[in-house]
Amino acid sequence: MSIYKKLGRIHSDKSTEEKLYEVLQSDTYKSNLYKTEDLGEGMAVLYQNIWGWYKPRFMLNHNIKSAFEFMDRYEYLVTVTTDDINWASLKKLPEEAIYRAECLSFHFPSFIRGFRNGVARVDWQLNPDGRYYMDDDGYGMTADEEIEIYGFIDTKGNVLVKFKAIKDWKELEVMRKEAEEKIMKVTIKE
């Protein structure tokens, strides 16, 4: 039974996010098709095994007992839109990588990193390195270079700092600081 049918069977005054959290706590989502990873600050990611790779499918907020879909079952981002991408930084990337960003394709190994100060980094791989295509015997490797873009999200999956290609790892700290400042402004308003 699909997760959406299970949600429909829960009759209560709970929100969809609260119902989803409840469903994701069942034994079905503790099997070897899924694995949960703690992200800190009461957050977790539920990975789904798709074609032998664990993909970040759902995010769980244990603090408020809610969950949301980060990536759909077809491996496309749900909470990210094309407006959440810094397109100028992608100008020099290969067309195929840009196309994957336009489609919001999350097919290649990508990760949600730990939360710190209400913010998590997302590493979005638009193109894997050539070893991705290699079989167990070492055949099939291509000359592809790994291409990743990075962004920062909040505990609801909202993009705080747009995804972009970086030239220097120091840019990530600048981006994190910007995301944390946005979270602080929201917290102060509340």
PDB file of N, CA, C and O in Angstrom, residues 87-95 98 147 167:
ATOM      1  N   TRP A  87      21.321  30.416 -10.926  1.00  0.00           N
ATOM      2  CA  TRP A  87      21.614  29.986 -12.294  1.00  0.00           C
ATOM      3  C   TRP A  87      22.901  30.586 -12.838  1.00  0.00           C
ATOM      4  O   TRP A  87      23.587  29.953 -13.640  1.00  0.00           O
ATOM      5  N   ALA A  88      23.255  31.780 -12.404  1.00  0.00           N
ATOM      6  CA  ALA A  88      24.494  32.409 -12.886  1.00  0.00           C
ATOM      7  C   ALA A  88      25.712  31.561 -12.534  1.00  0.00           C
ATOM      8  O   ALA A  88      26.666  31.481 -13.311  1.00  0.00           O
ATOM      9  N   SER A  89      25.678  30.892 -11.387  1.00  0.00           N
ATOM     10  CA  SER A  89      26.823  30.068 -10.976  1.00  0.00           C
ATOM     11  C   SER A  89      26.929  28.768 -11.778  1.00  0.00           C
ATOM     12  O   SER A  89      27.965  28.128 -11.775  1.00  0.00           O
ATOM     13  N   LEU A  90      25.862  28.409 -12.473  1.00  0.00           N
ATOM     14  CA  LEU A  90      25.854  27.173 -13.251  1.00  0.00           C
ATOM     15  C   LEU A  90      26.203  27.394 -14.721  1.00  0.00           C
ATOM     16  O   LEU A  90      26.300  26.438 -15.486  1.00  0.00           O
ATOM     17  N   LYS A  91      26.404  28.651 -15.120  1.00  0.00           N
ATOM     18  CA  LYS A  91      26.608  28.988 -16.536  1.00  0.00           C
ATOM     19  C   LYS A  91      27.655  28.149 -17.246  1.00  0.00           C
ATOM     20  O   LYS A  91      27.467  27.770 -18.390  1.00  0.00           O
ATOM     21  N   LYS A  92      28.742  27.851 -16.591  1.00  0.00           N
ATOM     22  CA  LYS A  92      29.849  27.157 -17.248  1.00  0.00           C
ATOM     23  C   LYS A  92      29.786  25.629 -17.107  1.00  0.00           C
ATOM     24  O   LYS A  92      30.683  24.931 -17.562  1.00  0.00           O
ATOM     25  N   LEU A  93      28.720  25.142 -16.503  1.00  0.00           N
ATOM     26  CA  LEU A  93      28.572  23.699 -16.349  1.00  0.00           C
ATOM     27  C   LEU A  93      28.093  23.078 -17.664  1.00  0.00           C
ATOM     28  O   LEU A  93      27.479  23.757 -18.492  1.00  0.00           O
ATOM     29  N   PRO A  94      28.342  21.788 -17.853  1.00  0.00           N
ATOM     30  CA  PRO A  94      27.840  21.105 -19.051  1.00  0.00           C
ATOM     31  C   PRO A  94      26.305  21.193 -19.136  1.00  0.00           C
ATOM     32  O   PRO A  94      25.619  21.203 -18.111  1.00  0.00           O
ATOM     33  N   GLU A  95      25.790  21.234 -20.354  1.00  0.00           N
ATOM     34  CA  GLU A  95      24.347  21.361 -20.572  1.00  0.00           C
ATOM     35  C   GLU A  95      23.552  20.282 -19.851  1.00  0.00           C
ATOM     36  O   GLU A  95      22.470  20.549 -19.331  1.00  0.00           O
ATOM     37  N   ILE A  98      23.109  21.165 -16.223  1.00  0.00           N
ATOM     38  CA  ILE A  98      22.140  22.264 -16.088  1.00  0.00           C
ATOM     39  C   ILE A  98      20.719  21.735 -16.288  1.00  0.00           C
ATOM     40  O   ILE A  98      19.797  22.095 -15.555  1.00  0.00           O
ATOM     41  N   ILE A 147      30.014  16.675 -10.489  1.00  0.00           N
ATOM     42  CA  ILE A 147      29.540  18.058 -10.439  1.00  0.00           C
ATOM     43  C   ILE A 147      28.496  18.141  -9.334  1.00  0.00           C
ATOM     44  O   ILE A 147      27.483  17.436  -9.370  1.00  0.00           O
ATOM     45  N   LYS A 167      33.384  27.642  -6.113  1.00  0.00           N
ATOM     46  CA  LYS A 167      34.762  27.551  -6.603  1.00  0.00           C
ATOM     47  C   LYS A 167      35.729  27.223  -5.477  1.00  0.00           C
ATOM     48  O   LYS A 167      36.811  26.726  -5.704  1.00  0.00           O
TER      49      LYS A 167
END
